PDB file of C-alpha atoms in Angstrom:
ATOM      1  CA  GLY A   1     -49.985 -18.925 -12.874  1.00 55.00           C
ATOM      2  CA  GLN A   2     -48.414 -18.279 -16.202  1.00 64.00           C
ATOM      3  CA  GLN A   3     -44.609 -18.364 -16.528  1.00 73.00           C
ATOM      4  CA  LEU A   4     -42.472 -17.347 -19.483  1.00 89.00           C
ATOM      5  CA  ASN A   5     -40.041 -20.025 -20.830  1.00 92.00           C
ATOM      6  CA  GLN A   6     -36.505 -19.025 -20.308  1.00 94.00           C
ATOM      7  CA  SER A   7     -33.393 -20.714 -21.579  1.00 94.00           C
ATOM      8  CA  PRO A   8     -30.909 -21.921 -20.751  1.00 95.00           C
ATOM      9  CA  GLN A   9     -31.771 -22.864 -17.203  1.00 93.00           C
ATOM     10  CA  SER A  10     -28.149 -22.488 -16.194  1.00 93.00           C
ATOM     11  CA  MET A  11     -24.757 -21.539 -17.773  1.00 93.00           C
ATOM     12  CA  PHE A  12     -21.222 -22.059 -16.567  1.00 92.00           C
ATOM     13  CA  ILE A  13     -18.801 -19.894 -18.596  1.00 89.00           C
ATOM     14  CA  GLN A  14     -15.407 -18.575 -18.403  1.00 91.00           C
ATOM     15  CA  GLU A  15     -14.530 -14.898 -17.571  1.00 92.00           C
ATOM     16  CA  GLY A  16     -14.416 -12.910 -20.782  1.00 93.00           C
ATOM     17  CA  GLU A  17     -16.912 -15.014 -22.683  1.00 94.00           C
ATOM     18  CA  ASP A  18     -20.045 -13.577 -24.067  1.00 95.00           C
ATOM     19  CA  VAL A  19     -23.471 -14.877 -22.774  1.00 95.00           C
ATOM     20  CA  SER A  20     -26.836 -15.155 -24.381  1.00 96.00           C
ATOM     21  CA  MET A  21     -30.120 -16.075 -22.925  1.00 96.00           C
ATOM     22  CA  ASN A  22     -33.718 -15.791 -24.187  1.00 95.00           C
ATOM     23  CA  CYS A  23     -37.297 -15.837 -23.254  1.00 96.00           C
ATOM     24  CA  THR A  24     -40.446 -16.826 -24.940  1.00 95.00           C
ATOM     25  CA  SER A  25     -44.185 -16.517 -24.155  1.00 94.00           C
ATOM     26  CA  SER A  26     -47.479 -17.613 -25.601  1.00 91.00           C
ATOM     27  CA  SER A  27     -48.851 -14.259 -24.770  1.00 89.00           C
ATOM     28  CA  ILE A  28     -48.081 -10.793 -25.998  1.00 91.00           C
ATOM     29  CA  PHE A  29     -46.582  -8.276 -23.654  1.00 90.00           C
ATOM     30  CA  ASN A  30     -46.252  -4.539 -24.338  1.00 86.00           C
ATOM     31  CA  THR A  31     -42.928  -4.285 -22.298  1.00 90.00           C
ATOM     32  CA  TRP A  32     -40.202  -6.786 -21.702  1.00 92.00           C
ATOM     33  CA  LEU A  33     -37.803  -6.417 -18.807  1.00 93.00           C
ATOM     34  CA  TRP A  34     -34.599  -8.146 -17.699  1.00 95.00           C
ATOM     35  CA  TYR A  35     -33.811  -8.423 -13.965  1.00 95.00           C
ATOM     36  CA  LYS A  36     -30.858  -9.781 -12.103  1.00 96.00           C
ATOM     37  CA  GLN A  37     -31.010 -11.414  -8.625  1.00 95.00           C
ATOM     38  CA  ASP A  38     -27.975 -11.654  -6.377  1.00 93.00           C
ATOM     39  CA  PRO A  39     -28.026 -14.270  -3.515  1.00 88.00           C
ATOM     40  CA  GLY A  40     -30.196 -13.007  -0.571  1.00 88.00           C
ATOM     41  CA  GLU A  41     -31.529 -10.009  -2.534  1.00 92.00           C
ATOM     42  CA  GLY A  42     -34.535  -9.099  -4.504  1.00 93.00           C
ATOM     43  CA  PRO A  43     -34.485  -8.761  -8.338  1.00 94.00           C
ATOM     44  CA  VAL A  44     -32.957  -5.564  -9.695  1.00 94.00           C
ATOM     45  CA  LEU A  45     -34.004  -4.147 -13.102  1.00 93.00           C
ATOM     46  CA  LEU A  46     -31.193  -4.261 -15.765  1.00 94.00           C
ATOM     47  CA  ILE A  47     -32.934  -3.295 -18.992  1.00 93.00           C
ATOM     48  CA  ALA A  48     -36.387  -2.363 -20.025  1.00 92.00           C
ATOM     49  CA  LEU A  49     -37.724  -2.721 -23.692  1.00 92.00           C
ATOM     50  CA  TYR A  50     -40.841  -0.800 -24.721  1.00 90.00           C
ATOM     51  CA  LYS A  51     -41.278  -1.340 -28.450  1.00 91.00           C
ATOM     52  CA  ALA A  52     -41.414  -4.363 -30.557  1.00 92.00           C
ATOM     53  CA  GLY A  53     -38.097  -4.801 -32.468  1.00 93.00           C
ATOM     54  CA  GLU A  54     -36.376  -2.485 -30.074  1.00 92.00           C
ATOM     55  CA  LEU A  55     -32.623  -3.219 -29.346  1.00 95.00           C
ATOM     56  CA  THR A  56     -31.341  -1.644 -26.171  1.00 93.00           C
ATOM     57  CA  SER A  57     -27.860  -1.550 -24.652  1.00 94.00           C
ATOM     58  CA  ASN A  58     -26.826  -0.782 -21.089  1.00 92.00           C
ATOM     59  CA  GLY A  59     -23.025  -1.131 -20.846  1.00 95.00           C
ATOM     60  CA  ARG A  60     -22.109  -4.707 -21.469  1.00 96.00           C
ATOM     61  CA  LEU A  61     -25.717  -5.745 -21.758  1.00 96.00           C
ATOM     62  CA  THR A  62     -27.856  -5.816 -24.896  1.00 97.00           C
ATOM     63  CA  ALA A  63     -31.444  -6.831 -25.102  1.00 96.00           C
ATOM     64  CA  GLN A  64     -34.050  -7.120 -27.808  1.00 96.00           C
ATOM     65  CA  PHE A  65     -37.705  -7.026 -27.828  1.00 94.00           C
ATOM     66  CA  GLY A  66     -38.971  -9.517 -30.340  1.00 93.00           C
ATOM     67  CA  ILE A  67     -41.015  -8.299 -33.291  1.00 92.00           C
ATOM     68  CA  THR A  68     -43.915 -10.632 -32.374  1.00 91.00           C
ATOM     69  CA  ARG A  69     -43.855  -9.154 -28.785  1.00 90.00           C
ATOM     70  CA  LYS A  70     -43.732 -12.815 -27.481  1.00 92.00           C
ATOM     71  CA  ASP A  71     -40.032 -13.053 -26.973  1.00 94.00           C
ATOM     72  CA  SER A  72     -36.825 -11.341 -25.921  1.00 96.00           C
ATOM     73  CA  PHE A  73     -33.103 -11.971 -25.636  1.00 96.00           C
ATOM     74  CA  LEU A  74     -30.297 -10.766 -23.331  1.00 97.00           C
ATOM     75  CA  ASN A  75     -26.654 -10.719 -24.321  1.00 97.00           C
ATOM     76  CA  ILE A  76     -23.793 -10.019 -21.837  1.00 96.00           C
ATOM     77  CA  SER A  77     -20.477  -9.325 -23.398  1.00 96.00           C
ATOM     78  CA  ALA A  78     -17.127 -10.005 -21.916  1.00 95.00           C
ATOM     79  CA  SER A  79     -18.405 -11.527 -18.653  1.00 93.00           C
ATOM     80  CA  ILE A  80     -16.798 -10.769 -15.439  1.00 92.00           C
ATOM     81  CA  PRO A  81     -17.089 -12.505 -12.023  1.00 90.00           C
ATOM     82  CA  SER A  82     -19.733 -10.001 -10.620  1.00 92.00           C
ATOM     83  CA  ASP A  83     -22.097 -11.071 -13.425  1.00 94.00           C
ATOM     84  CA  VAL A  84     -22.825 -14.296 -11.361  1.00 94.00           C
ATOM     85  CA  GLY A  85     -26.415 -14.437 -10.379  1.00 94.00           C
ATOM     86  CA  ILE A  86     -29.841 -15.314 -11.568  1.00 95.00           C
ATOM     87  CA  TYR A  87     -31.265 -13.542 -14.598  1.00 96.00           C
ATOM     88  CA  PHE A  88     -35.033 -13.254 -15.136  1.00 95.00           C
ATOM     89  CA  CYS A  89     -37.024 -12.003 -17.967  1.00 95.00           C
ATOM     90  CA  ALA A  90     -40.357 -10.478 -17.236  1.00 93.00           C
ATOM     91  CA  GLY A  91     -43.299  -9.523 -19.476  1.00 91.00           C
ATOM     92  CA  GLN A  92     -45.085  -6.471 -18.374  1.00 87.00           C
ATOM     93  CA  LEU A  93     -48.733  -5.550 -18.799  1.00 84.00           C
ATOM     94  CA  ARG A  94     -50.007  -2.092 -18.057  1.00 80.00           C
ATOM     95  CA  LEU A  95     -52.840  -1.729 -15.542  1.00 77.00           C
ATOM     96  CA  THR A  96     -55.749   0.630 -15.922  1.00 74.00           C
ATOM     97  CA  GLY A  97     -54.728   2.584 -12.865  1.00 69.00           C
ATOM     98  CA  GLY A  98     -51.230   3.341 -14.366  1.00 69.00           C
ATOM     99  CA  GLY A  99     -49.329   0.630 -12.697  1.00 75.00           C
ATOM    100  CA  ASN A 100     -48.010  -2.555 -14.226  1.00 81.00           C
ATOM    101  CA  LYS A 101     -48.233  -6.249 -13.680  1.00 85.00           C
ATOM    102  CA  LEU A 102     -45.201  -8.596 -14.216  1.00 89.00           C
ATOM    103  CA  THR A 103     -45.023 -12.239 -15.272  1.00 91.00           C
ATOM    104  CA  PHE A 104     -41.534 -13.682 -14.650  1.00 92.00           C
ATOM    105  CA  GLY A 105     -39.549 -16.214 -16.624  1.00 92.00           C
ATOM    106  CA  THR A 106     -38.073 -19.298 -14.961  1.00 90.00           C
ATOM    107  CA  GLY A 107     -34.600 -17.734 -14.646  1.00 93.00           C
ATOM    108  CA  THR A 108     -31.112 -18.421 -15.985  1.00 94.00           C
ATOM    109  CA  GLN A 109     -28.453 -19.139 -13.415  1.00 94.00           C
ATOM    110  CA  LEU A 110     -25.100 -17.768 -14.567  1.00 94.00           C
ATOM    111  CA  LYS A 111     -21.818 -18.929 -13.106  1.00 91.00           C
ATOM    112  CA  VAL A 112     -18.587 -17.453 -14.209  1.00 85.00           C
ATOM    113  CA  GLU A 113     -15.313 -19.186 -13.881  1.00 80.00           C
ATOM    114  CA  LEU A 114     -12.179 -17.065 -13.434  1.00 72.00           C
TER     115      LEU A 114
ATOM    116  CA  ASP B   1     -34.507   6.685  -0.313  1.00 63.00           C
ATOM    117  CA  ALA B   2     -34.273   3.482   1.796  1.00 81.00           C
ATOM    118  CA  GLY B   3     -35.955   1.351  -0.848  1.00 93.00           C
ATOM    119  CA  VAL B   4     -38.623  -1.229  -0.004  1.00 96.00           C
ATOM    120  CA  ILE B   5     -38.114  -2.586   3.503  1.00 97.00           C
ATOM    121  CA  GLN B   6     -39.175  -6.067   4.507  1.00 97.00           C
ATOM    122  CA  SER B   7     -39.235  -7.766   7.929  1.00 97.00           C
ATOM    123  CA  PRO B   8     -38.123 -10.140   9.076  1.00 97.00           C
ATOM    124  CA  ARG B   9     -35.344 -11.158   6.752  1.00 96.00           C
ATOM    125  CA  HIS B  10     -35.590 -14.711   7.952  1.00 97.00           C
ATOM    126  CA  GLU B  11     -38.284 -16.671   9.707  1.00 97.00           C
ATOM    127  CA  VAL B  12     -38.330 -20.129  10.933  1.00 97.00           C
ATOM    128  CA  THR B  13     -41.464 -21.540  12.361  1.00 96.00           C
ATOM    129  CA  GLU B  14     -43.245 -24.746  13.097  1.00 96.00           C
ATOM    130  CA  MET B  15     -46.157 -26.176  11.120  1.00 97.00           C
ATOM    131  CA  GLY B  16     -49.433 -24.816  12.316  1.00 96.00           C
ATOM    132  CA  GLN B  17     -48.021 -21.531  13.593  1.00 97.00           C
ATOM    133  CA  GLU B  18     -49.149 -18.078  12.317  1.00 97.00           C
ATOM    134  CA  VAL B  19     -46.603 -16.222  10.323  1.00 98.00           C
ATOM    135  CA  THR B  20     -46.727 -12.473   9.560  1.00 98.00           C
ATOM    136  CA  LEU B  21     -44.469 -10.936   6.985  1.00 98.00           C
ATOM    137  CA  ARG B  22     -44.178  -7.137   6.785  1.00 98.00           C
ATOM    138  CA  CYS B  23     -43.431  -4.693   4.008  1.00 98.00           C
ATOM    139  CA  LYS B  24     -42.883  -0.860   3.824  1.00 98.00           C
ATOM    140  CA  PRO B  25     -42.987   0.392   0.264  1.00 97.00           C
ATOM    141  CA  ILE B  26     -41.059   3.270  -1.216  1.00 95.00           C
ATOM    142  CA  SER B  27     -42.627   6.494  -0.029  1.00 95.00           C
ATOM    143  CA  GLY B  28     -44.913   7.928  -2.713  1.00 92.00           C
ATOM    144  CA  HIS B  29     -45.562   4.604  -4.535  1.00 92.00           C
ATOM    145  CA  ASP B  30     -49.164   3.761  -4.886  1.00 91.00           C
ATOM    146  CA  TYR B  31     -48.901   0.104  -5.925  1.00 93.00           C
ATOM    147  CA  LEU B  32     -47.616  -2.723  -3.833  1.00 95.00           C
ATOM    148  CA  PHE B  33     -47.094  -6.309  -4.843  1.00 95.00           C
ATOM    149  CA  TRP B  34     -46.366  -9.531  -2.902  1.00 97.00           C
ATOM    150  CA  TYR B  35     -44.429 -12.310  -4.663  1.00 96.00           C
ATOM    151  CA  ARG B  36     -43.426 -15.815  -3.658  1.00 96.00           C
ATOM    152  CA  GLN B  37     -40.233 -17.380  -4.970  1.00 94.00           C
ATOM    153  CA  THR B  38     -39.629 -21.082  -4.998  1.00 92.00           C
ATOM    154  CA  MET B  39     -37.251 -23.429  -6.913  1.00 86.00           C
ATOM    155  CA  MET B  40     -40.210 -25.327  -8.358  1.00 84.00           C
ATOM    156  CA  ARG B  41     -42.496 -22.407  -9.352  1.00 85.00           C
ATOM    157  CA  GLY B  42     -40.164 -19.428  -9.746  1.00 88.00           C
ATOM    158  CA  LEU B  43     -41.379 -16.006  -8.954  1.00 91.00           C
ATOM    159  CA  GLU B  44     -45.229 -15.852  -8.575  1.00 92.00           C
ATOM    160  CA  LEU B  45     -47.400 -12.770  -7.971  1.00 93.00           C
ATOM    161  CA  LEU B  46     -49.663 -13.399  -5.067  1.00 95.00           C
ATOM    162  CA  ILE B  47     -51.654 -10.125  -4.644  1.00 95.00           C
ATOM    163  CA  TYR B  48     -51.302  -6.531  -5.429  1.00 94.00           C
ATOM    164  CA  PHE B  49     -52.708  -3.281  -3.951  1.00 94.00           C
ATOM    165  CA  ASN B  50     -53.444   0.083  -5.554  1.00 92.00           C
ATOM    166  CA  ASN B  51     -53.966   2.976  -3.155  1.00 93.00           C
ATOM    167  CA  ASN B  52     -54.194   0.448  -0.200  1.00 95.00           C
ATOM    168  CA  VAL B  53     -56.974  -1.451  -1.924  1.00 94.00           C
ATOM    169  CA  PRO B  54     -56.515  -5.175  -2.923  1.00 94.00           C
ATOM    170  CA  ILE B  55     -56.942  -5.284  -6.650  1.00 91.00           C
ATOM    171  CA  ASP B  56     -56.083  -8.836  -7.721  1.00 90.00           C
ATOM    172  CA  ASP B  57     -55.625 -11.652  -5.202  1.00 92.00           C
ATOM    173  CA  SER B  58     -56.011 -14.467  -7.734  1.00 90.00           C
ATOM    174  CA  GLY B  59     -52.443 -15.630  -7.028  1.00 91.00           C
ATOM    175  CA  MET B  60     -52.967 -16.220  -3.395  1.00 94.00           C
ATOM    176  CA  PRO B  61     -52.626 -19.984  -2.880  1.00 88.00           C
ATOM    177  CA  GLU B  62     -55.521 -20.619  -0.555  1.00 86.00           C
ATOM    178  CA  ASP B  63     -57.484 -19.209   2.337  1.00 91.00           C
ATOM    179  CA  ARG B  64     -54.630 -19.715   4.746  1.00 95.00           C
ATOM    180  CA  PHE B  65     -53.082 -16.702   3.029  1.00 97.00           C
ATOM    181  CA  SER B  66     -54.228 -13.192   3.679  1.00 97.00           C
ATOM    182  CA  ALA B  67     -52.816  -9.690   2.997  1.00 97.00           C
ATOM    183  CA  LYS B  68     -53.651  -6.272   4.331  1.00 97.00           C
ATOM    184  CA  MET B  69     -52.529  -2.705   3.630  1.00 98.00           C
ATOM    185  CA  PRO B  70     -53.879  -0.488   6.374  1.00 97.00           C
ATOM    186  CA  ASN B  71     -52.075   2.559   5.057  1.00 96.00           C
ATOM    187  CA  ALA B  72     -49.796   3.691   2.218  1.00 95.00           C
ATOM    188  CA  SER B  73     -46.652   2.880   4.043  1.00 95.00           C
ATOM    189  CA  PHE B  74     -47.265  -0.690   5.459  1.00 97.00           C
ATOM    190  CA  SER B  75     -48.560  -3.971   4.251  1.00 98.00           C
ATOM    191  CA  THR B  76     -48.643  -7.503   5.887  1.00 98.00           C
ATOM    192  CA  LEU B  77     -48.821 -10.932   4.392  1.00 98.00           C
ATOM    193  CA  LYS B  78     -50.157 -13.476   7.018  1.00 98.00           C
ATOM    194  CA  ILE B  79     -50.214 -17.331   6.730  1.00 97.00           C
ATOM    195  CA  GLN B  80     -52.353 -19.091   9.219  1.00 97.00           C
ATOM    196  CA  PRO B  81     -51.752 -21.976   9.863  1.00 96.00           C
ATOM    197  CA  SER B  82     -48.520 -22.340   8.139  1.00 96.00           C
ATOM    198  CA  GLU B  83     -47.433 -25.659   6.379  1.00 96.00           C
ATOM    199  CA  PRO B  84     -44.070 -26.879   5.189  1.00 96.00           C
ATOM    200  CA  ARG B  85     -45.019 -26.266   1.605  1.00 95.00           C
ATOM    201  CA  ASP B  86     -45.225 -22.541   2.384  1.00 96.00           C
ATOM    202  CA  SER B  87     -41.410 -22.397   2.743  1.00 97.00           C
ATOM    203  CA  ALA B  88     -40.174 -19.887   0.195  1.00 97.00           C
ATOM    204  CA  VAL B  89     -38.744 -16.486  -0.157  1.00 97.00           C
ATOM    205  CA  TYR B  90     -41.582 -13.735  -0.055  1.00 98.00           C
ATOM    206  CA  PHE B  91     -40.791 -10.497  -1.822  1.00 97.00           C
ATOM    207  CA  CYS B  92     -42.605  -7.210  -1.625  1.00 97.00           C
ATOM    208  CA  ALA B  93     -42.358  -4.658  -4.530  1.00 96.00           C
ATOM    209  CA  SER B  94     -43.681  -1.273  -5.117  1.00 94.00           C
ATOM    210  CA  ILE B  95     -44.209   1.171  -7.975  1.00 90.00           C
ATOM    211  CA  LYS B  96     -45.522   4.653  -8.630  1.00 86.00           C
ATOM    212  CA  GLY B  97     -48.307   4.409 -11.192  1.00 80.00           C
ATOM    213  CA  GLY B  98     -49.126   6.877 -13.898  1.00 71.00           C
ATOM    214  CA  LEU B  99     -45.582   7.457 -15.169  1.00 70.00           C
ATOM    215  CA  PRO B 100     -44.721   6.702 -18.788  1.00 63.00           C
ATOM    216  CA  TYR B 101     -41.960   4.370 -17.634  1.00 67.00           C
ATOM    217  CA  ASN B 102     -42.149   2.964 -14.293  1.00 70.00           C
ATOM    218  CA  GLU B 103     -40.147   0.203 -12.506  1.00 82.00           C
ATOM    219  CA  GLN B 104     -41.001  -2.185  -9.836  1.00 88.00           C
ATOM    220  CA  PHE B 105     -38.616  -1.956  -6.992  1.00 92.00           C
ATOM    221  CA  PHE B 106     -38.169  -5.132  -4.917  1.00 95.00           C
ATOM    222  CA  GLY B 107     -37.353  -5.508  -1.225  1.00 96.00           C
ATOM    223  CA  PRO B 108     -34.699  -7.941  -0.082  1.00 95.00           C
ATOM    224  CA  GLY B 109     -37.242 -10.627   0.717  1.00 96.00           C
ATOM    225  CA  THR B 110     -38.203 -12.806   3.805  1.00 97.00           C
ATOM    226  CA  ARG B 111     -36.879 -16.314   3.719  1.00 97.00           C
ATOM    227  CA  LEU B 112     -39.683 -18.457   5.404  1.00 98.00           C
ATOM    228  CA  THR B 113     -38.956 -21.916   6.619  1.00 97.00           C
ATOM    229  CA  VAL B 114     -41.796 -23.943   8.018  1.00 97.00           C
ATOM    230  CA  LEU B 115     -40.612 -27.101   9.857  1.00 96.00           C
TER     231      LEU B 115
END
């Protein structure tokens, strides 16, 4: 199946540093999402973007929905140890019945050094 | 709410055996999704149901995989016979359709190891 290209694949940063990751697709999506997955758990939604060009913040997280609707980026400011995990972007398509279907990116593994 | 519940959390089996993974979606949610996660292929959608009816099973790898949803509160993913390449983490997710902004909630996953 289709996957979104996400970069970087992994990051090893120091506590307090800012982090940036991005996601690109050959297809247009009407919603972009960013999830975080902790070890042994399922992905948890961090931020949702619903309009092309939209810039949304959630605490230390900031994400943007690209104008072409084919890309998105996520920034984490002032990283802390609990930011460790795998971050996934996901493109969402609405289904006719009112649900949605997700296509996930390849993931970015974030490691934070104290 | 208890969230999406999956069982077992871990399953180790031998090649050729039948494996059944179980999922209880969040009450009131009318969509249920099964995903598989591997290092090589990432998170892949296998199948999804709407109102207990399978809508799109194009992600199911092959005939050895089957999924059912006998009622709104229970779904199974069965692999028969299992093979080592089926080793992965299988996630179930659910959503309530029809809302302006709706989020897929994921269960904790079942880690399957086929020896």
